[in-house]
Short mmCIF file of C-alpha atoms and ligand atoms in Angstrom, two decimals:
data_model
loop_
_atom_site.label_atom_id
_atom_site.label_comp_id
_atom_site.label_asym_id
_atom_site.label_seq_id
_atom_site.Cartn_x
_atom_site.Cartn_y
_atom_site.Cartn_z
CA MET O 136 25.78 36.26 41.94
CA ARG O 137 24.02 32.85 41.48
CA ARG O 138 26.28 30.28 40.43
CA ALA O 139 25.42 27.90 37.58
CA ALA O 140 24.38 24.38 38.83
CA PRO O 141 27.08 21.70 38.26
CA ILE O 142 26.45 19.70 35.07
CA SER O 143 25.38 16.64 36.90
CA ALA O 144 22.51 18.49 38.92
CA ARG O 145 21.13 20.27 35.70
CA LYS O 146 17.96 18.88 34.42
CA ALA O 147 18.74 17.02 31.41
CA ALA O 148 16.77 17.24 28.19
CA PRO O 149 14.81 14.01 27.55
CA ILE O 150 16.95 12.00 25.06
CA ALA O 151 14.87 10.39 22.40
CA PRO O 152 15.40 6.56 22.45
CA PRO O 153 17.14 5.21 19.45
CA LEU O 154 14.88 3.82 16.85
CA ARG O 155 15.23 0.24 16.14
CA ILE O 156 15.62 -0.41 12.38
CA LEU O 157 15.31 -3.94 11.06
CA SER O 158 15.32 -4.80 7.25
CA PRO O 159 12.36 -3.45 5.56
CA LYS O 160 12.75 -6.21 2.85
CA ARG O 161 9.64 -8.27 2.39
CA ASN O 162 10.14 -11.83 3.64
CA LYS O 163 7.78 -14.55 2.83
CA LEU O 164 8.80 -16.65 5.78
CA LEU O 165 7.69 -13.76 8.18
CA GLN O 166 4.20 -13.87 6.65
CA THR O 167 2.61 -16.82 8.74
CA GLY O 168 -0.84 -17.29 10.35
CA TRP O 169 -3.01 -14.15 9.97
CA GLU O 170 -0.24 -12.28 8.32
CA GLY O 171 -0.08 -14.76 5.48
CA PHE O 172 -3.50 -13.56 4.19
CA PHE O 173 -2.17 -9.89 3.44
CA PRO O 174 0.87 -10.43 1.21
CA TYR O 175 1.50 -7.43 -0.86
CA TYR O 176 4.59 -7.33 -3.08
CA ALA O 177 5.08 -3.58 -2.14
CA GLY O 178 4.74 -4.10 1.56
CA PHE O 179 7.27 -4.01 4.34
CA PRO O 180 7.16 -6.89 7.17
CA GLU O 181 5.04 -6.34 10.29
CA VAL O 182 7.92 -7.22 12.47
CA PHE O 183 9.87 -4.18 10.88
CA ALA O 184 6.94 -1.83 11.64
CA ARG O 185 6.19 -3.17 15.17
CA GLU O 186 9.95 -2.80 16.30
CA LEU O 187 10.29 0.62 15.02
CA LEU O 188 6.99 1.80 16.70
CA GLN O 189 7.70 0.06 20.00
CA SER O 190 11.23 1.60 20.03
CA ALA O 191 9.90 5.10 19.57
CA GLU O 192 8.35 4.77 22.97
CA LEU O 193 5.43 7.07 22.14
CA PRO O 194 3.21 8.49 24.57
CA ARG O 195 -0.39 7.48 25.45
CA GLY O 196 -2.58 9.07 22.93
CA ALA O 197 0.06 9.50 20.09
CA VAL O 198 -1.23 9.11 16.71
CA ILE O 199 0.53 7.25 14.02
CA LEU O 200 0.25 8.10 10.37
CA ASP O 201 0.90 5.93 7.14
CA PRO O 202 -0.21 8.22 4.09
CA TRP O 203 0.65 5.24 1.64
CA ASN O 204 -0.75 2.49 3.97
CA GLY O 205 -1.03 -0.25 1.32
CA SER O 206 -2.00 -3.53 3.00
CA GLY O 207 -2.06 -1.72 6.29
CA THR O 208 1.20 -3.05 7.96
CA THR O 209 1.74 0.08 9.82
CA THR O 210 -1.89 0.46 11.14
CA TYR O 211 -2.00 -3.32 12.00
CA ALA O 212 1.24 -2.82 13.91
CA ALA O 213 0.16 0.20 15.75
CA SER O 214 -3.18 -1.18 16.66
CA GLY O 215 -1.34 -4.37 18.28
CA LEU O 216 0.74 -2.01 20.53
CA GLY O 217 -2.41 -0.01 21.56
CA LEU O 218 -1.53 3.13 19.49
CA SER O 219 -4.06 5.14 17.46
CA SER O 220 -3.27 5.51 13.73
CA ILE O 221 -4.57 6.66 10.35
CA GLY O 222 -3.95 4.73 7.44
CA ILE O 223 -4.31 6.53 3.86
CA ASP O 224 -4.36 4.84 0.49
CA LEU O 225 -5.91 5.78 -2.86
CA ASN O 226 -6.49 2.17 -3.88
CA PRO O 227 -9.76 0.83 -2.78
CA VAL O 228 -8.46 -2.62 -2.75
CA MET O 229 -5.85 -1.83 -0.16
CA ILE O 230 -8.58 -0.16 1.91
CA ILE O 231 -10.44 -3.26 2.14
CA VAL O 232 -7.34 -5.22 2.84
CA ALA O 233 -6.00 -2.99 5.52
CA ARG O 234 -9.44 -3.02 7.22
CA ALA O 235 -9.80 -6.87 6.91
CA ARG O 236 -6.30 -7.12 8.64
CA LEU O 237 -7.58 -5.27 11.69
CA LEU O 238 -10.47 -7.71 12.35
CA PRO O 239 -10.56 -8.40 15.93
CA PRO O 240 -9.74 -12.12 16.68
CA THR O 241 -13.01 -12.57 18.52
CA GLU O 242 -14.80 -12.47 15.18
CA ALA O 243 -12.95 -15.90 14.27
CA ASP O 244 -16.18 -17.75 15.03
CA HIS O 245 -18.43 -15.75 13.00
CA LEU O 246 -16.71 -15.99 9.54
CA LYS O 247 -17.56 -19.58 8.64
CA PRO O 248 -21.41 -19.53 9.34
CA LEU O 249 -21.47 -16.09 7.55
CA ALA O 250 -19.45 -17.65 4.37
CA ALA O 251 -21.89 -20.60 4.41
CA THR O 252 -24.98 -18.38 4.29
CA ILE O 253 -23.46 -16.30 1.53
CA LEU O 254 -22.59 -19.31 -0.53
CA ALA O 255 -26.31 -20.58 0.12
CA HIS O 256 -27.64 -17.39 -1.17
CA ALA O 257 -25.17 -17.45 -4.06
CA TYR O 258 -26.28 -20.87 -5.13
CA SER O 259 -30.23 -20.03 -5.06
CA SER O 260 -29.93 -16.68 -6.70
CA GLN O 261 -29.39 -15.83 -10.38
CA PRO O 262 -27.37 -12.72 -10.50
CA ILE O 263 -27.81 -10.78 -13.60
CA LEU O 264 -24.45 -10.17 -14.94
CA ASP O 265 -23.85 -6.89 -16.79
CA SER O 266 -22.22 -7.47 -20.05
CA ASN O 267 -19.61 -5.01 -19.02
CA ASP O 268 -18.85 -6.74 -15.93
CA ALA O 269 -14.99 -6.43 -15.24
CA LEU O 270 -14.75 -10.09 -14.36
CA LEU O 271 -15.65 -11.06 -17.85
CA GLY O 272 -12.03 -10.14 -18.71
CA TRP O 273 -10.70 -13.34 -17.09
CA PHE O 274 -13.85 -15.62 -16.46
CA GLU O 275 -16.37 -16.99 -18.94
CA PRO O 276 -19.80 -15.88 -18.20
CA SER O 277 -21.30 -18.50 -16.10
CA THR O 278 -18.07 -18.58 -13.78
CA ALA O 279 -18.19 -14.69 -13.68
CA ALA O 280 -21.93 -14.76 -12.97
CA PHE O 281 -21.41 -16.93 -9.78
CA ILE O 282 -18.38 -14.89 -8.48
CA ARG O 283 -20.54 -11.85 -8.86
CA GLY O 284 -23.26 -13.55 -6.90
CA VAL O 285 -21.12 -14.28 -4.05
CA GLU O 286 -19.89 -10.81 -4.22
CA GLN O 287 -23.45 -9.22 -4.32
CA ASN O 288 -24.31 -11.45 -1.28
CA ILE O 289 -21.31 -10.08 0.78
CA ARG O 290 -22.44 -6.58 -0.35
CA ARG O 291 -26.11 -7.15 0.43
CA SER O 292 -25.84 -8.89 3.82
CA LEU O 293 -22.66 -7.24 5.33
CA VAL O 294 -22.15 -3.69 3.91
CA GLY O 295 -24.40 -1.65 6.25
CA ASN O 296 -26.23 1.65 5.96
CA MET O 297 -23.32 3.53 7.62
CA ALA O 298 -21.22 2.75 4.61
CA LYS O 299 -23.82 3.74 2.06
CA SER O 300 -24.42 7.29 0.83
CA PRO O 301 -26.20 8.81 -2.11
CA ASP O 302 -22.62 9.20 -3.83
CA GLY O 303 -21.80 5.41 -3.40
CA ILE O 304 -20.35 3.14 -0.73
CA HIS O 305 -17.70 4.55 1.42
CA LEU O 306 -15.25 1.56 1.52
CA ASP O 307 -13.43 3.16 4.49
CA LYS O 308 -16.38 2.45 6.54
CA ILE O 309 -17.43 -1.07 5.58
CA SER O 310 -17.23 -3.57 8.52
CA GLY O 311 -14.01 -5.56 9.22
CA THR O 312 -16.20 -8.65 8.55
CA ALA O 313 -17.29 -7.63 5.17
CA ALA O 314 -13.77 -6.59 4.32
CA THR O 315 -12.52 -9.98 5.45
CA LEU O 316 -15.02 -11.76 3.15
CA TYR O 317 -13.83 -9.59 0.33
CA VAL O 318 -10.25 -10.55 0.80
CA ALA O 319 -11.49 -14.29 0.95
CA LEU O 320 -13.08 -13.68 -2.40
CA PHE O 321 -10.00 -11.69 -3.85
CA ALA O 322 -7.81 -14.90 -2.92
CA THR O 323 -10.26 -17.13 -4.71
CA CYS O 324 -10.09 -15.02 -7.87
CA ARG O 325 -6.31 -14.88 -7.71
CA LYS O 326 -5.95 -18.64 -7.54
CA LEU O 327 -8.40 -19.07 -10.48
CA VAL O 328 -6.62 -16.62 -12.55
CA ALA O 329 -3.00 -17.96 -11.64
CA PRO O 330 -2.28 -19.09 -15.34
CA PHE O 331 -2.37 -15.37 -16.40
CA ARG O 332 0.29 -14.47 -13.95
CA SER O 333 4.07 -13.98 -14.79
CA SER O 334 7.24 -13.65 -12.89
CA ASN O 335 6.31 -9.94 -12.41
CA PRO O 336 4.24 -9.71 -9.43
CA THR O 337 2.78 -6.57 -10.67
CA TRP O 338 1.46 -7.89 -13.95
CA LEU O 339 -1.76 -9.97 -14.44
CA ARG O 340 -2.52 -10.69 -18.36
CA VAL O 341 -5.90 -10.39 -19.79
CA PRO O 342 -6.59 -13.27 -22.04
CA LYS O 343 -6.95 -12.01 -25.71
CA GLU O 344 -9.09 -14.90 -26.81
CA THR O 345 -12.44 -15.07 -24.95
CA ASP O 346 -12.25 -18.94 -25.11
CA ALA O 347 -9.14 -18.67 -23.08
CA ARG O 348 -10.97 -17.35 -20.31
CA VAL O 349 -11.28 -19.34 -17.01
CA ALA O 350 -14.19 -21.75 -16.61
CA ALA O 351 -14.71 -23.09 -13.13
CA THR O 352 -17.82 -24.73 -11.67
CA LYS O 353 -19.91 -23.25 -8.91
CA ALA O 354 -18.65 -26.05 -6.73
CA THR O 355 -14.91 -25.18 -7.39
CA VAL O 356 -15.48 -21.30 -6.69
CA ALA O 357 -17.47 -22.15 -3.47
CA GLN O 358 -14.87 -24.67 -2.41
CA TYR O 359 -11.98 -22.11 -2.82
CA PHE O 360 -13.92 -19.35 -1.05
CA ALA O 361 -14.97 -21.72 1.96
CA ALA O 362 -11.44 -23.10 2.40
CA ASN O 363 -9.92 -19.45 2.17
CA VAL O 364 -12.59 -18.34 5.02
CA ARG O 365 -12.10 -21.55 6.98
CA ASP O 366 -8.03 -21.02 6.98
CA MET O 367 -8.58 -17.31 7.99
CA SER O 368 -10.84 -18.09 10.67
CA ALA O 369 -8.27 -20.85 11.86
CA ALA O 370 -5.42 -18.33 11.81
CA LEU O 371 -7.47 -15.59 13.82
CA ALA O 372 -8.37 -18.20 16.25
CA ALA O 373 -4.70 -18.90 16.81
CA LYS O 374 -4.06 -15.44 17.07
CA LEU O 375 -6.76 -14.92 19.86
CA ASP O 376 -5.03 -17.86 21.70
CA ALA O 377 -1.69 -16.22 21.50
CA ASP O 378 -3.06 -12.91 22.55
CA LEU O 379 -4.61 -14.66 25.77
CA ARG O 380 -1.19 -16.08 26.70
CA ILE O 381 0.22 -12.61 26.93
CA ALA O 382 -0.30 -10.90 30.50
CA ASN O 383 -1.79 -7.53 30.00
CA PRO O 384 -2.08 -7.34 26.47
CA PRO O 385 -2.70 -3.74 25.19
CA ARG O 386 -6.13 -2.99 24.12
CA ALA O 387 -6.26 -2.63 20.27
CA GLY O 388 -5.48 1.00 19.41
CA GLN O 389 -8.19 3.13 17.43
CA CYS O 390 -7.58 3.20 13.60
CA LYS O 391 -8.93 5.00 10.90
CA ILE O 392 -8.42 3.81 7.29
CA ASN O 393 -9.25 6.57 4.82
CA LEU O 394 -9.47 6.11 0.97
CA SER O 395 -7.79 9.35 -0.20
CA ASP O 396 -5.33 11.08 -2.21
CA THR O 397 -2.13 12.15 -0.51
CA VAL O 398 -1.83 15.03 -3.05
CA SER O 399 -4.76 16.61 -1.65
CA MET O 400 -5.10 14.99 1.82
CA LYS O 401 -6.43 17.11 4.50
CA LEU O 402 -4.94 16.35 7.85
CA ARG O 403 -4.98 18.97 10.80
CA LYS O 404 -1.77 20.90 11.27
CA SER O 405 0.40 19.22 14.02
CA SER O 406 -2.17 16.44 14.63
CA ILE O 407 0.36 13.63 13.94
CA ASP O 408 3.19 12.32 16.35
CA PHE O 409 4.95 9.73 14.23
CA VAL O 410 4.70 8.89 10.49
CA LEU O 411 5.95 5.42 9.22
CA THR O 412 5.47 4.73 5.54
CA SER O 413 6.87 3.62 2.21
CA PRO O 414 5.94 5.86 -0.51
CA PRO O 415 5.10 4.54 -4.21
CA TYR O 416 8.44 3.75 -5.94
CA CYS O 417 9.68 5.64 -8.97
CA THR O 418 9.94 2.44 -10.88
CA ARG O 419 7.07 2.53 -13.55
CA ILE O 420 5.04 0.24 -11.44
CA ASP O 421 1.41 0.70 -11.99
CA TYR O 422 -0.07 0.09 -8.54
CA THR O 423 -3.55 -0.37 -9.85
CA ALA O 424 -2.48 -3.02 -12.39
CA ALA O 425 -1.15 -5.20 -9.50
CA THR O 426 -4.71 -5.22 -8.16
CA ARG O 427 -6.66 -5.62 -11.39
CA ILE O 428 -8.74 -8.77 -10.47
CA GLU O 429 -9.45 -7.45 -6.97
CA LEU O 430 -10.49 -4.07 -8.51
CA ALA O 431 -12.91 -6.05 -10.94
CA VAL O 432 -14.46 -7.86 -7.87
CA LEU O 433 -15.04 -4.37 -6.24
CA ALA O 434 -16.31 -2.69 -9.36
CA PRO O 435 -19.82 -2.25 -8.31
CA LEU O 436 -18.78 -0.55 -5.24
CA LEU O 437 -16.56 2.07 -7.04
CA THR O 438 -17.08 5.41 -8.40
CA VAL O 439 -14.03 5.59 -10.49
CA GLY O 440 -12.83 3.38 -13.13
CA ALA O 441 -9.46 1.41 -12.87
CA ARG O 442 -7.97 3.56 -15.65
CA ALA O 443 -8.79 6.93 -14.01
CA LEU O 444 -7.62 5.57 -10.70
CA GLY O 445 -4.32 4.39 -12.25
CA LYS O 446 -3.65 8.07 -13.60
CA GLN O 447 -4.19 9.49 -10.13
CA MET O 448 -1.74 7.32 -8.58
CA ILE O 449 1.73 8.35 -7.70
CA GLY O 450 4.15 6.61 -10.01
CA SER O 451 1.52 6.34 -12.66
CA THR O 452 2.36 5.18 -16.05
CA GLN O 453 0.02 7.36 -18.02
CA VAL O 454 1.01 10.79 -19.17
CA PRO O 455 -0.58 13.52 -17.00
CA SER O 456 -3.18 15.76 -18.60
CA ALA O 457 -1.72 19.18 -17.31
CA SER O 458 1.69 20.31 -18.27
CA ILE O 459 4.17 20.20 -15.32
CA GLU O 460 7.43 22.21 -14.78
CA VAL O 461 10.25 21.26 -12.70
CA ASP O 462 9.95 22.89 -9.25
CA GLU O 463 12.75 24.21 -7.02
CA SER O 464 11.20 22.34 -4.15
CA TRP O 465 12.24 19.15 -5.73
CA GLY O 466 15.99 19.76 -5.03
CA LYS O 467 19.19 19.82 -6.98
CA THR O 468 19.56 16.08 -7.28
CA CYS O 469 16.26 15.75 -8.83
CA ALA O 470 16.86 18.67 -11.13
CA ARG O 471 19.98 17.22 -12.40
CA PHE O 472 18.33 13.63 -12.81
CA LEU O 473 15.55 15.01 -14.84
CA LYS O 474 17.87 17.15 -17.02
CA LYS O 475 19.86 13.88 -17.96
CA LEU O 476 16.75 12.08 -18.40
CA ARG O 477 15.28 14.58 -20.88
CA LYS O 478 18.51 14.33 -22.85
CA HIS O 479 18.92 10.59 -22.82
CA PRO O 480 19.10 9.43 -26.58
CA SER O 481 16.77 6.35 -25.96
CA LYS O 482 13.35 6.53 -27.55
CA ALA O 483 10.55 8.62 -25.68
CA SER O 484 12.95 9.72 -22.97
CA SER O 485 12.29 13.44 -23.63
CA GLY O 486 8.60 12.95 -24.12
CA TYR O 487 6.63 10.12 -22.38
CA TYR O 488 9.40 9.23 -19.91
CA TYR O 489 10.27 12.95 -19.04
CA ARG O 490 6.55 13.68 -18.33
CA THR O 491 5.64 10.83 -16.27
CA HIS O 492 8.62 11.44 -14.17
CA LEU O 493 7.51 15.10 -13.60
CA ASP O 494 4.20 13.81 -12.58
CA TYR O 495 5.86 11.62 -9.86
CA PHE O 496 7.97 14.24 -8.30
CA HIS O 497 5.11 16.93 -8.54
CA LYS O 498 2.68 14.53 -6.62
CA MET O 499 5.53 13.37 -4.31
CA SER O 500 6.45 16.90 -3.31
CA ARG O 501 2.83 18.07 -2.73
CA SER O 502 2.38 14.79 -0.54
CA ILE O 503 5.37 15.44 1.56
CA GLU O 504 4.44 18.86 2.09
CA ARG O 505 0.98 17.85 3.38
CA MET O 506 2.41 15.16 5.62
CA SER O 507 4.94 17.65 7.25
CA HIS O 508 2.16 20.17 7.77
CA ALA O 509 0.22 17.49 9.81
CA LEU O 510 3.46 16.28 11.80
CA LYS O 511 3.97 17.84 15.27
CA VAL O 512 7.23 19.69 15.98
CA GLY O 513 9.75 17.17 17.21
CA GLY O 514 7.83 14.15 15.54
CA HIS O 515 9.49 11.66 13.46
CA ALA O 516 8.72 10.61 9.99
CA ILE O 517 10.26 7.36 8.80
CA LEU O 518 10.18 6.68 5.03
CA VAL O 519 11.39 3.55 3.27
CA ILE O 520 12.46 4.50 -0.06
CA GLN O 521 14.07 2.48 -2.85
CA ASP O 522 16.44 3.77 -5.52
CA SER O 523 16.21 2.68 -9.16
CA TYR O 524 17.71 3.07 -12.58
CA TYR O 525 16.12 4.81 -15.70
CA LYS O 526 18.11 2.96 -18.38
CA ASP O 527 21.63 3.71 -17.10
CA LEU O 528 20.61 6.85 -15.06
CA HIS O 529 20.82 6.42 -11.40
CA ASN O 530 17.52 7.74 -9.85
CA ASP O 531 18.85 8.46 -6.31
CA LEU O 532 15.30 8.54 -4.79
CA PRO O 533 16.46 8.36 -1.15
CA ARG O 534 18.56 11.55 -1.90
CA ILE O 535 15.81 13.36 -3.79
CA ILE O 536 13.28 12.58 -0.93
CA THR O 537 15.62 13.81 1.50
CA GLU O 538 16.04 17.14 -0.26
CA ILE O 539 12.24 17.30 -0.91
CA GLY O 540 11.62 16.64 2.79
CA VAL O 541 14.14 19.40 3.93
CA GLU O 542 12.44 21.76 1.55
CA HIS O 543 9.32 21.11 3.49
CA GLY O 544 10.37 21.69 6.97
CA LEU O 545 11.96 18.35 7.93
CA SER O 546 15.44 17.44 8.92
CA ILE O 547 17.16 14.37 8.16
CA GLU O 548 18.48 12.61 11.47
CA ARG O 549 19.50 9.20 10.20
CA ARG O 550 19.74 6.92 6.87
CA LYS O 551 20.07 3.27 6.97
CA ASN O 552 20.72 1.45 3.89
CA PHE O 553 19.70 -2.25 2.93
CA HIS O 554 20.71 -3.96 -0.46
CA LEU O 555 17.99 -5.95 -2.45
CA ARG O 556 17.19 -7.60 -5.66
CA SER O 557 15.10 -5.20 -7.52
CA MET O 558 12.01 -5.47 -9.91
CA SER O 559 14.29 -4.73 -12.90
CA ASP O 560 16.27 -7.87 -12.15
CA ILE O 561 13.07 -9.78 -12.64
CA ASN O 562 12.48 -7.93 -15.97
CA PRO O 563 15.39 -8.87 -18.24
CA GLY O 564 14.08 -6.63 -20.93
CA ARG O 565 15.83 -3.80 -19.06
CA ARG O 566 19.07 -5.41 -18.71
CA SER O 567 20.59 -3.68 -22.02
CA TYR O 568 22.13 -0.78 -20.01
CA VAL O 569 25.46 -1.12 -17.75
CA ARG O 570 24.34 -0.55 -14.06
CA PRO O 571 24.68 -2.37 -10.71
CA SER O 572 22.22 -5.25 -10.00
CA GLY O 573 19.67 -4.95 -7.25
CA ALA O 574 18.56 -1.78 -5.57
CA THR O 575 19.09 0.08 -2.25
CA GLU O 576 16.25 0.39 0.07
CA SER O 577 17.02 3.26 2.36
CA VAL O 578 15.14 3.86 5.77
CA LEU O 579 15.15 7.72 6.10
CA CYS O 580 14.51 9.04 9.55
CA PHE O 581 13.34 12.69 9.46
CA VAL O 582 12.50 14.74 12.38
CA LYS O 583 10.52 18.03 12.20
C1 SAM F 4 4.98 1.01 -1.49
S1 SAM F 4 3.23 0.80 -1.27
C2 SAM F 4 3.01 0.86 0.46
C3 SAM F 4 2.82 -0.41 1.03
C4 SAM F 4 2.71 -0.56 2.70
N1 SAM F 4 4.03 -0.22 3.30
C5 SAM F 4 2.65 -2.10 3.04
O1 SAM F 4 3.29 -2.59 3.99
O2 SAM F 4 1.65 -2.77 2.56
C6 SAM F 4 2.60 2.19 -1.69
C7 SAM F 4 1.05 2.63 -1.74
O3 SAM F 4 0.82 4.00 -2.00
C8 SAM F 4 -0.40 3.86 -2.55
N2 SAM F 4 -0.62 5.14 -3.51
C9 SAM F 4 -0.19 5.62 -4.70
N3 SAM F 4 -0.61 6.92 -4.99
C10 SAM F 4 -1.36 7.28 -4.04
C11 SAM F 4 -1.86 8.51 -3.69
N4 SAM F 4 -1.75 9.51 -4.51
N5 SAM F 4 -2.53 8.79 -2.57
C12 SAM F 4 -2.60 7.78 -1.62
N6 SAM F 4 -1.84 6.62 -1.82
C13 SAM F 4 -1.25 6.31 -2.96
C14 SAM F 4 -0.29 2.58 -3.38
O4 SAM F 4 -1.80 2.22 -3.68
C15 SAM F 4 0.31 1.48 -2.65
O5 SAM F 4 -0.67 0.95 -2.04
#
C-alpha cells in the first residue's frame, strides 16, 4: 500500500499573491506631470491601479479589462507595466482622453510643430459655422467659428483613413497624436467657459442670454491651445527622461480602447485574466453632462447626440423608454432598497426616481453578467464602488453589486472600505434628510 507523502513533500497549490489595495480616492496631488492632463472627477489614481496590477503578478500575455475605463487609468497603468489591456467606455470624450493618455513619450517633439501648423491653417481658413453648432451654446459666433476651425484642422490633418468609414469616424481608431491635440482643445474650451462652472464638478451651466456667451479673440484661443500643447509636450518629454533612467523598462503593453456599451458588449468567453474598474455610481450623476463642452467640440465626429448618449449611460437621469421590472438577479438587498424607495413619501419617488433606479440596476446586472462571461475561471475582478443615499435611504451599492456578482458566477474574496466626502456633501440642497455625511468607497475583490 502506498503511503501518502508527508505534507512538506506534497506539491503545494500555487498561492495567489495578496493584492495591494491603496486608497482609490482621487487625489489632485498625485496628478502631476503627464497625469495632470487627464483629471476626471470620477477617476481613481494611477498609483492605485499600478500597485494593484503589479501585486497581482499576472503572467506574460495576460489581458486586463476595464469595462468602464473613463479617463483610461487602468489601461494606462497596464500599458506601463507591459500588460495587454482593453478599455471600454460609452462616452466618446473618454475614448479620446484614454487614447491620448497612451501617447508614447517619443512623440513629445512632434506635438508643438503640429499644433503650430494647425493654428496657422485655422487663422487662414474661414470655417462655415453651422447655425446649430453645439459650441454656440457657450461661445459667441466668431469665437465658436475659430474653435471649430482649429477642430476642423485637427480632424483634416490627423484623423486618418483608418478611422473613417461610411458610417462615420471610429473614435477608437484615431491616432494618439490626434487624440492629444483634441485633449489640448478640450482644456482650452474648459478654461474659456470657467465662469459657467459651479462647485459641482459635473455641472456646466449654459448661459441663458446669448450676450452672456464667451467672446475671446483668435489670439487668446490660439495662445491657450499652444500653451496646453507646450505643457503636454514638456510633461511627455519629462516622462521619457524618467523612463530612460529605469534599467530594462517593460515595453508598453498592447491596448485597445473601444467605444461601446457594457450592456451589450461582446467579449469572448474566458478571454480576460483580470478586471479592474469603477462602475458608474448610482448618485444621479449625468456622466455626459460632466463632459458637455468636450462633446460640443467633438460633435462633427459623433453619430449620436448628447441627449441620446445620456439616456444610454448607466446612471442616466432620463426615464427609460421601456418598462423594467425588478429582477431576481439583482439580489435581496436591491429588492428591499427599491421597495422602500417606491414607498418613500417624497415627491416623484414612486415615479421618476423608482424608474431611473430600475434602469440603473437593469443595466448594471446585464453588464456584470457580460463581464463575468469574459473572465477566465480563477481570474479576479476588482470593482471600486461607492455607496450613497436616496433621501434618508441607504443605497448599499457595494453590497448590492456583491450580490449581483455572485448571481453571475463570481465569489467575493475580500472587501476593503475607505471613507470619503461625497458628491452630496457638495450639494447642500440634499441635506434636508438625516444621514451620515460622506460616503464609503469599497474595493470589492471578486474571483471567478
Ligand atoms: C466611475 S467612471 C470610471 C472612471 C475611471 N476608473 C477613471 O479612472 O477615469 C465610470 C465610466 O463609465 C462610463 N459608462 C457609463 N455607462 C456606460 C455604459 N453603458 N457602457 C460603457 N461605459 C459606460 C462613463 O462614461 C464613465 O466614464
